[in-house]
Each structure stands twice: as C-alpha cells, then as structure tokens.
Amino acid sequence: MSVYDSRIWKFGRTLLPQSVRLKLRVPVVRLIVLYKSVVKKSYSANGEDLLIRSLIGDRTDVWYLDIGAGDPRIHSNTYALYLRGAQGVAVDANRDLLTKFGKKRPRDTTVWGAITRDSSLAKTVTYWTLDPWELSTTDAGAKERAVNNGARVLSEDQFPAIDVNALLGSTFPTDGRVKVLSVDIEGISFDVLNSIDLARFPFDYVLVERDSAEDAFNYAQDGSVGGSYVSAGSRGPTDAYSRVKGGIDAGV
C-alpha cells in the first residue's frame, strides 16, 4: 500500500484542501528523503535499497534496469547503488524526471517511454501524468484509484511504447556484474515483470511493487528449479526475489 492509500493521507484529505496538500507535499517529501538518507542511509520509499544491499553485500560491480525510475534520488531503489559505483538503464515516461538523471546520475542511460503489459504490441500507449508524480500511470484503473485518493491529473498523452525485451536485447550485460531489476509501475508492475524473458535475461535480484494480494511472479512458482526465483523479503509494498542457480539461491 502506498502512502497515498493510507489512512493518514485520507484523513489529511478531509482536513486540507487539495491546493494546500499539493503545496505541502513537496517540502514534506524532501524532509523525509533527507532524514532517511542521513539517518537510515536509504533513498527508497520503504528501504528497498537497504534490502538489496543486504543481499549483494559489499559488491559494487552492479548493473540495473530501473523501470518506472521516477526521480533520480527521491524514492529511488537504485540511487544508493549508483552512489557505490553501479550504473544501469532508467526508463520513465516523465521527461522532466529523466532530465534530472542527466545532471545527477550521468553514468546512467535514460530511455523515454512507457513499458506496459502490451508494449511489444503497440507503438504508443496512453499515459496519465499525475500530481503526485509517483502515481503517474498507463493503467486506467490505477489512475482512477489515485484520483479518488486525492491525486490530480495533469495531462493525458500518447507516449512511445517500449518493448522491454527488445530494450534488454541491446543493453543487458554479459559480464559477471550483479544484475538488479526494479519494477515500479502503478497498477501493472507484475504484468510487466511477467512479460520479461528472464530465461534470456537472468537478473540476479528483482524488486517489484505489489498492487494487490493476487499479484504473482510467474518465475517464482517453482522455486527449486534452476533459473527460477525465490522470495528474498519485502519492504512495504515491494517484494524482493533472488534467482536460483542450479537449485542454489543466487547469493552472489
């Protein structure tokens, strides 16, 4: 559950008009990020980067694909990895946020467009830009839920559809670096995750935001089989998975 679905957010919605909430949100979020980065050494919304750190240890030879990357620092699952020398590919439909990557994370490659459940079958997809930006989505149901919880629709546009497997075909490294996949797309994270050919692109660790209890990771159905995945913990609404290598957990 995101903060925007929480009782605190809904209670605040009954006390403050939307214009006030939207003005307060940015400074409050910045204070929270500053506190977490200094005290907890985390930039993720729920400490997901701390969970990944506990899995990969002190290794710094890391490559990641960050789908729904958002801001390069705020609520980022990969910024802590970047600070330790990692690099990768950030995908998002928000051009303003990707522009920030060029300034704050120049080693990363950015890809503008939307990855959705049928990206390989379409040239464009509908994308709703919302305020808060964290709730922007290509899923109509997720957009409606966000609006009902106080979000504001800023625009509705047709953005380029990104075929995730085609993207990985040209970017996935073949060396021995640790590969991390982060998927955070409002409403369809598991749909996108399950569309990735993980047999061809064997990420070592996967982070994925859960939208409902019914969400299931196809590659984690047979955890004892080499090439499948096993649960490696959860932080808030985000689940982590570790790849199985020949029946042994991928503790790289």
PDB file of C-alpha atoms in Angstrom:
ATOM      1  CA  MET A   1       0.000   0.000   0.000  1.00  0.00           C
ATOM      2  CA  SER A   2       1.375   3.403  -0.926  1.00  0.00           C
ATOM      3  CA  VAL A   3       1.258   6.419   1.372  1.00  0.00           C
ATOM      4  CA  TYR A   4      -1.496   7.815  -0.859  1.00  0.00           C
ATOM      5  CA  ASP A   5      -3.744   4.865   0.044  1.00  0.00           C
ATOM      6  CA  SER A   6      -3.026   5.154   3.761  1.00  0.00           C
ATOM      7  CA  ARG A   7      -5.438   6.276   6.464  1.00  0.00           C
ATOM      8  CA  ILE A   8      -3.189   9.246   7.297  1.00  0.00           C
ATOM      9  CA  TRP A   9      -3.343  10.534   3.710  1.00  0.00           C
ATOM     10  CA  LYS A  10      -7.118  10.041   3.555  1.00  0.00           C
ATOM     11  CA  PHE A  11      -7.579  11.734   6.915  1.00  0.00           C
ATOM     12  CA  GLY A  12      -5.463  14.685   5.768  1.00  0.00           C
ATOM     13  CA  ARG A  13      -7.588  14.887   2.654  1.00  0.00           C
ATOM     14  CA  THR A  14     -10.644  15.583   4.816  1.00  0.00           C
ATOM     15  CA  LEU A  15      -8.902  18.428   6.668  1.00  0.00           C
ATOM     16  CA  LEU A  16      -6.917  20.247   3.986  1.00  0.00           C
ATOM     17  CA  PRO A  17      -7.980  21.403   0.529  1.00  0.00           C
ATOM     18  CA  GLN A  18      -6.114  19.853  -2.400  1.00  0.00           C
ATOM     19  CA  SER A  19      -4.252  23.062  -3.231  1.00  0.00           C
ATOM     20  CA  VAL A  20      -2.732  23.138   0.272  1.00  0.00           C
ATOM     21  CA  ARG A  21      -1.887  19.438   0.276  1.00  0.00           C
ATOM     22  CA  LEU A  22      -0.087  19.696  -3.041  1.00  0.00           C
ATOM     23  CA  LYS A  23       1.968  22.667  -1.817  1.00  0.00           C
ATOM     24  CA  LEU A  24       2.917  20.873   1.387  1.00  0.00           C
ATOM     25  CA  ARG A  25       3.727  17.529  -0.232  1.00  0.00           C
ATOM     26  CA  VAL A  26       6.988  18.534  -1.939  1.00  0.00           C
ATOM     27  CA  PRO A  27       8.737  20.059   1.119  1.00  0.00           C
ATOM     28  CA  VAL A  28       7.479  17.256   3.356  1.00  0.00           C
ATOM     29  CA  VAL A  29       8.749  14.591   0.959  1.00  0.00           C
ATOM     30  CA  ARG A  30      12.122  16.363   0.728  1.00  0.00           C
ATOM     31  CA  LEU A  31      12.426  16.409   4.525  1.00  0.00           C
ATOM     32  CA  ILE A  32      11.586  12.709   4.694  1.00  0.00           C
ATOM     33  CA  VAL A  33      14.158  11.887   1.999  1.00  0.00           C
ATOM     34  CA  LEU A  34      16.812  13.952   3.789  1.00  0.00           C
ATOM     35  CA  TYR A  35      16.068  12.222   7.094  1.00  0.00           C
ATOM     36  CA  LYS A  36      16.157   8.736   5.587  1.00  0.00           C
ATOM     37  CA  SER A  37      19.323   9.371   3.590  1.00  0.00           C
ATOM     38  CA  VAL A  38      21.203  10.718   6.618  1.00  0.00           C
ATOM     39  CA  VAL A  39      19.838   8.516   9.395  1.00  0.00           C
ATOM     40  CA  LYS A  40      18.934   5.310   7.588  1.00  0.00           C
ATOM     41  CA  LYS A  41      21.221   5.616   4.553  1.00  0.00           C
ATOM     42  CA  SER A  42      18.248   4.861   2.341  1.00  0.00           C
ATOM     43  CA  TYR A  43      16.704   6.693  -0.604  1.00  0.00           C
ATOM     44  CA  SER A  44      13.908   4.226  -1.357  1.00  0.00           C
ATOM     45  CA  ALA A  45      10.343   4.845  -0.244  1.00  0.00           C
ATOM     46  CA  ASN A  46      10.374   1.825   2.085  1.00  0.00           C
ATOM     47  CA  GLY A  47      14.032   0.893   2.446  1.00  0.00           C
ATOM     48  CA  GLU A  48      14.141  -1.332  -0.630  1.00  0.00           C
ATOM     49  CA  ASP A  49      17.728  -0.263  -1.322  1.00  0.00           C
ATOM     50  CA  LEU A  50      18.724  -1.481   2.157  1.00  0.00           C
ATOM     51  CA  LEU A  51      17.207  -4.858   1.355  1.00  0.00           C
ATOM     52  CA  ILE A  52      19.171  -5.104  -1.896  1.00  0.00           C
ATOM     53  CA  ARG A  53      22.336  -4.078  -0.050  1.00  0.00           C
ATOM     54  CA  SER A  54      21.792  -6.898   2.432  1.00  0.00           C
ATOM     55  CA  LEU A  55      21.552  -9.340  -0.488  1.00  0.00           C
ATOM     56  CA  ILE A  56      24.530  -8.243  -2.569  1.00  0.00           C
ATOM     57  CA  GLY A  57      26.804  -7.285   0.316  1.00  0.00           C
ATOM     58  CA  ASP A  58      29.723  -5.006  -0.484  1.00  0.00           C
ATOM     59  CA  ARG A  59      29.865  -5.736  -4.204  1.00  0.00           C
ATOM     60  CA  THR A  60      29.918  -2.593  -6.306  1.00  0.00           C
ATOM     61  CA  ASP A  61      30.023  -4.218  -9.758  1.00  0.00           C
ATOM     62  CA  VAL A  62      26.276  -3.841 -10.260  1.00  0.00           C
ATOM     63  CA  TRP A  63      24.111  -3.145 -13.316  1.00  0.00           C
ATOM     64  CA  TYR A  64      20.403  -2.379 -13.031  1.00  0.00           C
ATOM     65  CA  LEU A  65      17.297  -1.797 -15.110  1.00  0.00           C
ATOM     66  CA  ASP A  66      15.002   0.643 -13.311  1.00  0.00           C
ATOM     67  CA  ILE A  67      11.517   0.540 -14.881  1.00  0.00           C
ATOM     68  CA  GLY A  68       9.367   3.431 -13.704  1.00  0.00           C
ATOM     69  CA  ALA A  69      12.527   5.075 -12.391  1.00  0.00           C
ATOM     70  CA  GLY A  70      10.897   8.378 -11.401  1.00  0.00           C
ATOM     71  CA  ASP A  71      13.163  10.874  -9.662  1.00  0.00           C
ATOM     72  CA  PRO A  72      16.906  10.026  -9.676  1.00  0.00           C
ATOM     73  CA  ARG A  73      17.057  10.400  -5.869  1.00  0.00           C
ATOM     74  CA  ILE A  74      13.621  10.667  -4.289  1.00  0.00           C
ATOM     75  CA  HIS A  75      12.016   7.267  -3.659  1.00  0.00           C
ATOM     76  CA  SER A  76      14.673   5.647  -5.845  1.00  0.00           C
ATOM     77  CA  ASN A  77      15.517   1.961  -5.454  1.00  0.00           C
ATOM     78  CA  THR A  78      18.770   2.371  -7.380  1.00  0.00           C
ATOM     79  CA  TYR A  79      20.332   5.668  -6.250  1.00  0.00           C
ATOM     80  CA  ALA A  80      22.183   4.085  -3.325  1.00  0.00           C
ATOM     81  CA  LEU A  81      23.645   1.537  -5.751  1.00  0.00           C
ATOM     82  CA  TYR A  82      24.673   4.364  -8.082  1.00  0.00           C
ATOM     83  CA  LEU A  83      26.489   6.153  -5.260  1.00  0.00           C
ATOM     84  CA  ARG A  84      28.531   2.988  -4.699  1.00  0.00           C
ATOM     85  CA  GLY A  85      29.656   2.851  -8.348  1.00  0.00           C
ATOM     86  CA  ALA A  86      26.837   0.964 -10.054  1.00  0.00           C
ATOM     87  CA  GLN A  87      25.196   2.059 -13.289  1.00  0.00           C
ATOM     88  CA  GLY A  88      22.346   0.987 -15.497  1.00  0.00           C
ATOM     89  CA  VAL A  89      19.291   1.989 -17.506  1.00  0.00           C
ATOM     90  CA  ALA A  90      16.451   4.176 -16.207  1.00  0.00           C
ATOM     91  CA  VAL A  91      13.109   4.037 -18.024  1.00  0.00           C
ATOM     92  CA  ASP A  92      10.316   6.530 -17.432  1.00  0.00           C
ATOM     93  CA  ALA A  93       7.636   8.404 -19.377  1.00  0.00           C
ATOM     94  CA  ASN A  94       8.272  11.640 -17.476  1.00  0.00           C
ATOM     95  CA  ARG A  95      10.853  13.588 -19.487  1.00  0.00           C
ATOM     96  CA  ASP A  96      11.384  16.163 -16.746  1.00  0.00           C
ATOM     97  CA  LEU A  97      12.442  13.461 -14.308  1.00  0.00           C
ATOM     98  CA  LEU A  98      14.735  11.834 -16.866  1.00  0.00           C
ATOM     99  CA  THR A  99      16.391  15.212 -17.463  1.00  0.00           C
ATOM    100  CA  LYS A 100      17.341  15.195 -13.783  1.00  0.00           C
ATOM    101  CA  PHE A 101      19.123  11.875 -14.320  1.00  0.00           C
ATOM    102  CA  GLY A 102      21.458  13.528 -16.799  1.00  0.00           C
ATOM    103  CA  LYS A 103      22.505  16.014 -14.121  1.00  0.00           C
ATOM    104  CA  LYS A 104      22.554  13.832 -11.015  1.00  0.00           C
ATOM    105  CA  ARG A 105      23.361  10.389 -12.489  1.00  0.00           C
ATOM    106  CA  PRO A 106      25.384  10.922 -15.696  1.00  0.00           C
ATOM    107  CA  ARG A 107      26.663   7.317 -15.808  1.00  0.00           C
ATOM    108  CA  ASP A 108      23.116   6.015 -16.301  1.00  0.00           C
ATOM    109  CA  THR A 109      21.427   5.577 -19.667  1.00  0.00           C
ATOM    110  CA  THR A 110      17.910   7.012 -19.806  1.00  0.00           C
ATOM    111  CA  VAL A 111      15.081   5.779 -22.023  1.00  0.00           C
ATOM    112  CA  TRP A 112      11.969   7.891 -22.519  1.00  0.00           C
ATOM    113  CA  GLY A 113       8.733   5.990 -22.969  1.00  0.00           C
ATOM    114  CA  ALA A 114       6.291   3.678 -21.243  1.00  0.00           C
ATOM    115  CA  ILE A 115       6.623  -0.036 -20.637  1.00  0.00           C
ATOM    116  CA  THR A 116       3.212  -1.586 -20.131  1.00  0.00           C
ATOM    117  CA  ARG A 117       1.605  -5.002 -20.310  1.00  0.00           C
ATOM    118  CA  ASP A 118       1.250  -4.886 -24.114  1.00  0.00           C
ATOM    119  CA  SER A 119       4.212  -2.670 -25.037  1.00  0.00           C
ATOM    120  CA  SER A 120       5.517  -5.155 -27.615  1.00  0.00           C
ATOM    121  CA  LEU A 121       2.191  -4.987 -29.493  1.00  0.00           C
ATOM    122  CA  ALA A 122       1.760  -1.208 -29.654  1.00  0.00           C
ATOM    123  CA  LYS A 123       3.672   1.834 -30.869  1.00  0.00           C
ATOM    124  CA  THR A 124       2.138   4.218 -28.339  1.00  0.00           C
ATOM    125  CA  VAL A 125       0.340   3.933 -25.012  1.00  0.00           C
ATOM    126  CA  THR A 126      -1.857   6.324 -23.033  1.00  0.00           C
ATOM    127  CA  TYR A 127      -0.011   7.813 -20.077  1.00  0.00           C
ATOM    128  CA  TRP A 128      -1.623   9.884 -17.330  1.00  0.00           C
ATOM    129  CA  THR A 129       0.744  12.327 -15.636  1.00  0.00           C
ATOM    130  CA  LEU A 130      -0.443  12.874 -12.075  1.00  0.00           C
ATOM    131  CA  ASP A 131       0.436  15.047  -9.134  1.00  0.00           C
ATOM    132  CA  PRO A 132       1.950  13.429  -7.067  1.00  0.00           C
ATOM    133  CA  TRP A 133       4.227  12.234  -9.891  1.00  0.00           C
ATOM    134  CA  GLU A 134       4.781   8.893  -8.127  1.00  0.00           C
ATOM    135  CA  LEU A 135       1.233   7.886  -9.087  1.00  0.00           C
ATOM    136  CA  SER A 136       1.543   8.588 -12.840  1.00  0.00           C
ATOM    137  CA  THR A 137       0.491   5.507 -14.785  1.00  0.00           C
ATOM    138  CA  THR A 138      -0.569   3.835 -18.020  1.00  0.00           C
ATOM    139  CA  ASP A 139      -3.270   1.865 -16.206  1.00  0.00           C
ATOM    140  CA  ALA A 140      -6.755   3.408 -16.202  1.00  0.00           C
ATOM    141  CA  GLY A 141      -7.763   1.588 -13.018  1.00  0.00           C
ATOM    142  CA  ALA A 142      -4.694   2.808 -11.124  1.00  0.00           C
ATOM    143  CA  LYS A 143      -5.357   6.344 -12.363  1.00  0.00           C
ATOM    144  CA  GLU A 144      -8.939   6.268 -11.077  1.00  0.00           C
ATOM    145  CA  ARG A 145      -7.843   4.936  -7.673  1.00  0.00           C
ATOM    146  CA  ALA A 146      -5.219   7.667  -7.396  1.00  0.00           C
ATOM    147  CA  VAL A 147      -7.733  10.399  -8.273  1.00  0.00           C
ATOM    148  CA  ASN A 148     -10.181   9.019  -5.719  1.00  0.00           C
ATOM    149  CA  ASN A 149      -7.413   9.311  -3.118  1.00  0.00           C
ATOM    150  CA  GLY A 150      -6.742  12.960  -3.904  1.00  0.00           C
ATOM    151  CA  ALA A 151      -4.277  12.909  -6.816  1.00  0.00           C
ATOM    152  CA  ARG A 152      -4.674  15.381  -9.659  1.00  0.00           C
ATOM    153  CA  VAL A 153      -4.472  14.525 -13.369  1.00  0.00           C
ATOM    154  CA  LEU A 154      -2.100  16.954 -15.060  1.00  0.00           C
ATOM    155  CA  SER A 155      -2.234  15.531 -18.577  1.00  0.00           C
ATOM    156  CA  GLU A 156      -3.243  12.575 -20.725  1.00  0.00           C
ATOM    157  CA  ASP A 157      -0.836  11.853 -23.573  1.00  0.00           C
ATOM    158  CA  GLN A 158       0.234   9.213 -26.051  1.00  0.00           C
ATOM    159  CA  PHE A 159       3.813   8.202 -25.302  1.00  0.00           C
ATOM    160  CA  PRO A 160       6.169   5.781 -27.083  1.00  0.00           C
ATOM    161  CA  ALA A 161       5.678   2.149 -26.080  1.00  0.00           C
ATOM    162  CA  ILE A 162       8.930   0.439 -25.068  1.00  0.00           C
ATOM    163  CA  ASP A 163       9.293  -3.284 -25.734  1.00  0.00           C
ATOM    164  CA  VAL A 164      11.178  -4.332 -22.619  1.00  0.00           C
ATOM    165  CA  ASN A 165      12.702  -7.470 -24.151  1.00  0.00           C
ATOM    166  CA  ALA A 166      13.939  -5.534 -27.175  1.00  0.00           C
ATOM    167  CA  LEU A 167      15.457  -2.977 -24.804  1.00  0.00           C
ATOM    168  CA  LEU A 168      17.203  -5.682 -22.823  1.00  0.00           C
ATOM    169  CA  GLY A 169      18.443  -7.302 -26.022  1.00  0.00           C
ATOM    170  CA  SER A 170      20.594  -4.244 -26.668  1.00  0.00           C
ATOM    171  CA  THR A 171      21.572  -3.341 -23.092  1.00  0.00           C
ATOM    172  CA  PHE A 172      21.739  -6.461 -20.879  1.00  0.00           C
ATOM    173  CA  PRO A 173      25.391  -7.050 -19.890  1.00  0.00           C
ATOM    174  CA  THR A 174      27.039 -10.413 -20.473  1.00  0.00           C
ATOM    175  CA  ASP A 175      29.823  -9.952 -17.908  1.00  0.00           C
ATOM    176  CA  GLY A 176      29.847 -11.015 -14.280  1.00  0.00           C
ATOM    177  CA  ARG A 177      28.235  -7.951 -12.777  1.00  0.00           C
ATOM    178  CA  VAL A 178      25.330  -8.347 -10.373  1.00  0.00           C
ATOM    179  CA  LYS A 179      22.122  -7.608 -12.296  1.00  0.00           C
ATOM    180  CA  VAL A 180      19.251  -5.938 -10.463  1.00  0.00           C
ATOM    181  CA  LEU A 181      15.756  -5.322 -11.854  1.00  0.00           C
ATOM    182  CA  SER A 182      13.431  -2.773 -10.251  1.00  0.00           C
ATOM    183  CA  VAL A 183       9.827  -2.518 -11.495  1.00  0.00           C
ATOM    184  CA  ASP A 184       7.562   0.205 -10.095  1.00  0.00           C
ATOM    185  CA  ILE A 185       4.695   0.995 -12.462  1.00  0.00           C
ATOM    186  CA  GLU A 186       1.424   1.906 -10.828  1.00  0.00           C
ATOM    187  CA  GLY A 187      -1.168  -0.822 -11.301  1.00  0.00           C
ATOM    188  CA  ILE A 188       0.745  -3.161 -13.634  1.00  0.00           C
ATOM    189  CA  SER A 189       4.157  -3.880 -12.117  1.00  0.00           C
ATOM    190  CA  PHE A 190       3.661  -7.650 -12.019  1.00  0.00           C
ATOM    191  CA  ASP A 191       2.180  -7.691 -15.522  1.00  0.00           C
ATOM    192  CA  VAL A 192       5.324  -6.001 -16.822  1.00  0.00           C
ATOM    193  CA  LEU A 193       7.590  -8.249 -14.756  1.00  0.00           C
ATOM    194  CA  ASN A 194       5.918 -11.366 -16.110  1.00  0.00           C
ATOM    195  CA  SER A 195       6.363 -10.125 -19.688  1.00  0.00           C
ATOM    196  CA  ILE A 196      10.169 -10.110 -19.345  1.00  0.00           C
ATOM    197  CA  ASP A 197      12.060 -13.104 -20.736  1.00  0.00           C
ATOM    198  CA  LEU A 198      14.037 -13.831 -17.579  1.00  0.00           C
ATOM    199  CA  ALA A 199      15.388 -17.062 -19.019  1.00  0.00           C
ATOM    200  CA  ARG A 200      17.163 -14.966 -21.641  1.00  0.00           C
ATOM    201  CA  PHE A 201      17.910 -12.068 -19.288  1.00  0.00           C
ATOM    202  CA  PRO A 202      18.745 -13.653 -15.911  1.00  0.00           C
ATOM    203  CA  PHE A 203      18.647 -10.852 -13.366  1.00  0.00           C
ATOM    204  CA  ASP A 204      20.143 -11.890 -10.035  1.00  0.00           C
ATOM    205  CA  TYR A 205      17.680  -9.876  -7.977  1.00  0.00           C
ATOM    206  CA  VAL A 206      14.237  -8.445  -8.648  1.00  0.00           C
ATOM    207  CA  LEU A 207      12.339  -5.700  -6.835  1.00  0.00           C
ATOM    208  CA  VAL A 208       8.677  -5.289  -7.768  1.00  0.00           C
ATOM    209  CA  GLU A 209       5.884  -3.192  -6.301  1.00  0.00           C
ATOM    210  CA  ARG A 210       2.827  -5.189  -5.287  1.00  0.00           C
ATOM    211  CA  ASP A 211      -0.599  -3.707  -6.084  1.00  0.00           C
ATOM    212  CA  SER A 212      -2.784  -6.477  -4.671  1.00  0.00           C
ATOM    213  CA  ALA A 213      -2.609  -9.792  -2.830  1.00  0.00           C
ATOM    214  CA  GLU A 214      -3.400 -11.565  -6.113  1.00  0.00           C
ATOM    215  CA  ASP A 215      -0.165 -10.428  -7.779  1.00  0.00           C
ATOM    216  CA  ALA A 216       2.051 -13.403  -8.633  1.00  0.00           C
ATOM    217  CA  PHE A 217       5.527 -13.701 -10.135  1.00  0.00           C
ATOM    218  CA  ASN A 218       5.475 -16.447 -12.775  1.00  0.00           C
ATOM    219  CA  TYR A 219       9.164 -17.288 -12.459  1.00  0.00           C
ATOM    220  CA  ALA A 220       8.774 -17.831  -8.699  1.00  0.00           C
ATOM    221  CA  GLN A 221       6.202 -20.599  -8.980  1.00  0.00           C
ATOM    222  CA  ASP A 222       8.850 -23.363  -8.921  1.00  0.00           C
ATOM    223  CA  GLY A 223      11.481 -22.066  -6.551  1.00  0.00           C
ATOM    224  CA  SER A 224      13.538 -25.258  -6.566  1.00  0.00           C
ATOM    225  CA  VAL A 225      14.228 -25.128 -10.305  1.00  0.00           C
ATOM    226  CA  GLY A 226      17.404 -23.503 -11.584  1.00  0.00           C
ATOM    227  CA  GLY A 227      16.613 -20.201 -13.302  1.00  0.00           C
ATOM    228  CA  SER A 228      13.518 -19.570 -11.216  1.00  0.00           C
ATOM    229  CA  TYR A 229      13.240 -17.163  -8.293  1.00  0.00           C
ATOM    230  CA  VAL A 230      12.619 -17.384  -4.557  1.00  0.00           C
ATOM    231  CA  SER A 231      11.340 -14.740  -2.175  1.00  0.00           C
ATOM    232  CA  ALA A 232      14.111 -12.668  -0.600  1.00  0.00           C
ATOM    233  CA  GLY A 233      11.949 -10.477   1.639  1.00  0.00           C
ATOM    234  CA  SER A 234       9.626  -7.481   1.427  1.00  0.00           C
ATOM    235  CA  ARG A 235       9.721  -3.803   2.305  1.00  0.00           C
ATOM    236  CA  GLY A 236       6.331  -2.111   2.405  1.00  0.00           C
ATOM    237  CA  PRO A 237       4.502  -2.915  -0.843  1.00  0.00           C
ATOM    238  CA  THR A 238       7.705  -4.066  -2.565  1.00  0.00           C
ATOM    239  CA  ASP A 239       8.716  -7.717  -2.874  1.00  0.00           C
ATOM    240  CA  ALA A 240      12.279  -8.881  -3.497  1.00  0.00           C
ATOM    241  CA  TYR A 241      13.272 -12.085  -5.295  1.00  0.00           C
ATOM    242  CA  SER A 242      16.571 -13.863  -5.713  1.00  0.00           C
ATOM    243  CA  ARG A 243      17.424 -16.056  -8.712  1.00  0.00           C
ATOM    244  CA  VAL A 244      18.038 -19.754  -8.180  1.00  0.00           C
ATOM    245  CA  LYS A 245      21.206 -21.131  -9.756  1.00  0.00           C
ATOM    246  CA  GLY A 246      21.045 -24.897 -10.193  1.00  0.00           C
ATOM    247  CA  GLY A 247      18.951 -25.289  -7.066  1.00  0.00           C
ATOM    248  CA  ILE A 248      21.080 -22.873  -5.011  1.00  0.00           C
ATOM    249  CA  ASP A 249      19.979 -19.376  -4.088  1.00  0.00           C
ATOM    250  CA  ALA A 250      21.832 -16.715  -6.093  1.00  0.00           C
ATOM    251  CA  GLY A 251      23.844 -15.393  -3.197  1.00  0.00           C
ATOM    252  CA  VAL A 252      26.375 -13.520  -5.317  1.00  0.00           C
TER     253      VAL A 252
END
